[in-house]
Amino acid sequence: MACKLNAASSQWIGQQSFTQRNGSSTRLSTRRVSFPIQAKAYTDELIQTAKTIASPGRGILAIDESNATAGKRLASIGLDNTEVNRQAYRQLLLTTPGLGEYISGSILFEETLYQSTTDGKKFVDVLREQEIVPGIKVDKGLVPLPGSNNESWCQGLDGLASRSAEYYKQGARFAKWRTVVSVPCGPSALAVKEAAWGLARYAAISQDNGLVPIVEPEILLDGDHPIERTLEVAEKVWAEVFYYLAENNVVFEGILLKPSMVTPGAEHKEKASPEAIAKHTLTVLRRRVPPAVPGIMFLSGGQSEVEATLNLNAMNQSPNPWHVSFSYARALQNSVLKTWQGRPENVEAAQQALLIRAKANSLAQLGRYSAEGEAEEAKKGMFVKGYTY
Ligand code: 13P
């Protein structure tokens, strides 16, 4: 089948030399192999968006909990899971004065992307005024993966292109897709391949529609394995992810990664120090992530607020080829929820609690954080077995 060339196509496989038989003699000839890789309309914008998000001293506030997960958060402070309560909570977070100093992007759930404050201002505009880039969770969640060791795969590719185009129109400029890999379940080669391929297809579709894809294969904390085992699994997972990202012609300068930190399993007998976690995590990243990638934005994965900040700080003690920062949900929101308790008179104090965490992580991004004076509440772990998002 002849392939119509896009005039803007500039990348080719080839200018390749190959041997051609000509009667009895063999001669070398140079031919252009016509496999155009479509130049992406949004490339410059994607690169700029990724750079803005990966700017010094800033990271991502993830508030993209599905309605079911948001319900669990609200239930922890005795609130019903209604749209009004979800709006009130997200309004509290997003209207925090001064948030933009520490936060460069915020991942929203679809409901919030299309929602406004109680005074009628769109949440996307609230964010833009603080120079925070609005993002959107686009995956449709995890379901069992038949033929695996009780593992899962992430749904959401069907219709993703048209959904992404709509999200862009609504103001989103980056996307997130979270899939998981379980160490105690193997992981099986099938589950790793499926996770990597799904992430790569999603990334290509997002870029095609102007959204910077956050690539998030979360290696779950569940298990009693040592840190070395997590390292081994992370190496395998990231190798496959980058292999398929390249196969799908994803522009590396226009993506962001969201890895889990390399830690021992949550039920392992010994805890690891921030220095050990930083050493193992950076080892994997240096081996697997090209410096073309602008930013590594870690998830917190059930670590306590202080642990997540200390570990990030340890990773920024010497220069890295990429911006190493945060994209936390639980590790930015826990103290906020506890302070708020659903009461209007606590909103200001809850916003202060968010600023304290955001500033601490901003300092950790710059390698200048100290845990001195941190509240006891911020040191409590939040690990939940088999956590869903
Ligand atoms: P946690 O920081 O709570 O692990 O959330 C990760 C996430 O994917 C949110 O977007």
Tab-separated table of C-alpha atoms in Angstrom, residues 57-62 89 93 96-99 101-103 300 303-313 325-339 348-366 369-380 382:
chain	number	residue	atom	x	y	z
A	57	GLY	CA	11.330	24.495	42.818
A	58	ARG	CA	7.931	23.386	41.501
A	59	GLY	CA	6.022	20.130	41.127
A	60	ILE	CA	2.537	18.716	40.576
A	61	LEU	CA	-0.466	18.678	42.888
A	62	ALA	CA	-2.398	15.513	41.977
A	89	TYR	CA	-12.748	20.279	48.724
A	93	LEU	CA	-7.118	23.184	47.286
A	96	THR	CA	-4.972	28.423	47.947
A	97	PRO	CA	-3.275	31.832	47.691
A	98	GLY	CA	0.365	31.592	46.594
A	99	LEU	CA	0.093	27.966	45.432
A	101	GLU	CA	5.029	29.475	43.729
A	102	TYR	CA	5.482	25.763	44.494
A	103	ILE	CA	3.054	24.038	42.136
A	300	SER	CA	4.061	9.167	46.853
A	303	GLN	CA	4.579	6.933	52.064
A	304	SER	CA	4.005	9.463	54.833
A	305	GLU	CA	4.121	13.120	53.853
A	306	VAL	CA	7.506	13.599	55.532
A	307	GLU	CA	8.993	10.374	54.102
A	308	ALA	CA	8.019	11.362	50.557
A	309	THR	CA	9.607	14.789	51.045
A	310	LEU	CA	12.793	13.428	52.655
A	311	ASN	CA	13.257	10.904	49.865
A	312	LEU	CA	12.803	13.554	47.188
A	313	ASN	CA	15.273	15.791	48.983
A	325	SER	CA	10.307	16.561	41.496
A	326	PHE	CA	6.939	15.474	42.867
A	327	SER	CA	3.442	14.685	41.660
A	328	TYR	CA	1.904	13.713	44.972
A	329	ALA	CA	-1.708	13.152	45.895
A	330	ARG	CA	-1.741	11.554	49.351
A	331	ALA	CA	1.550	13.131	50.461
A	332	LEU	CA	0.212	16.635	49.712
A	333	GLN	CA	-3.369	16.188	50.841
A	334	ASN	CA	-3.370	14.208	54.064
A	335	SER	CA	-2.767	17.069	56.534
A	336	VAL	CA	-5.084	19.303	54.516
A	337	LEU	CA	-8.035	16.933	54.878
A	338	LYS	CA	-7.384	16.391	58.581
A	339	THR	CA	-7.247	20.159	59.147
A	348	GLU	CA	-7.889	28.986	55.689
A	349	ALA	CA	-5.974	26.721	58.083
A	350	ALA	CA	-6.319	23.822	55.622
A	351	GLN	CA	-4.910	26.001	52.827
A	352	GLN	CA	-1.977	26.860	55.094
A	353	ALA	CA	-1.438	23.124	55.625
A	354	LEU	CA	-1.302	22.654	51.844
A	355	LEU	CA	1.196	25.492	51.481
A	356	ILE	CA	3.415	23.950	54.179
A	357	ARG	CA	3.565	20.650	52.255
A	358	ALA	CA	3.945	22.325	48.872
A	359	LYS	CA	6.790	24.505	50.154
A	360	ALA	CA	8.512	21.541	51.838
A	361	ASN	CA	8.460	19.621	48.554
A	362	SER	CA	9.597	22.680	46.632
A	363	LEU	CA	12.624	22.858	48.958
A	364	ALA	CA	13.154	19.101	48.462
A	365	GLN	CA	13.141	19.637	44.690
A	366	LEU	CA	15.981	22.083	45.246
A	369	TYR	CA	14.650	20.516	52.853
A	370	SER	CA	15.032	19.642	56.527
A	371	ALA	CA	12.338	17.741	58.440
A	372	GLU	CA	12.948	19.767	61.590
A	373	GLY	CA	9.721	20.954	63.212
A	374	GLU	CA	7.433	18.744	61.069
A	375	ALA	CA	4.130	17.762	62.718
A	376	GLU	CA	3.630	14.170	63.959
A	377	GLU	CA	0.573	13.811	61.684
A	378	ALA	CA	2.794	14.388	58.634
A	379	LYS	CA	4.966	11.431	59.646
A	380	LYS	CA	2.151	8.867	59.546
A	382	MET	CA	-0.688	6.060	54.336
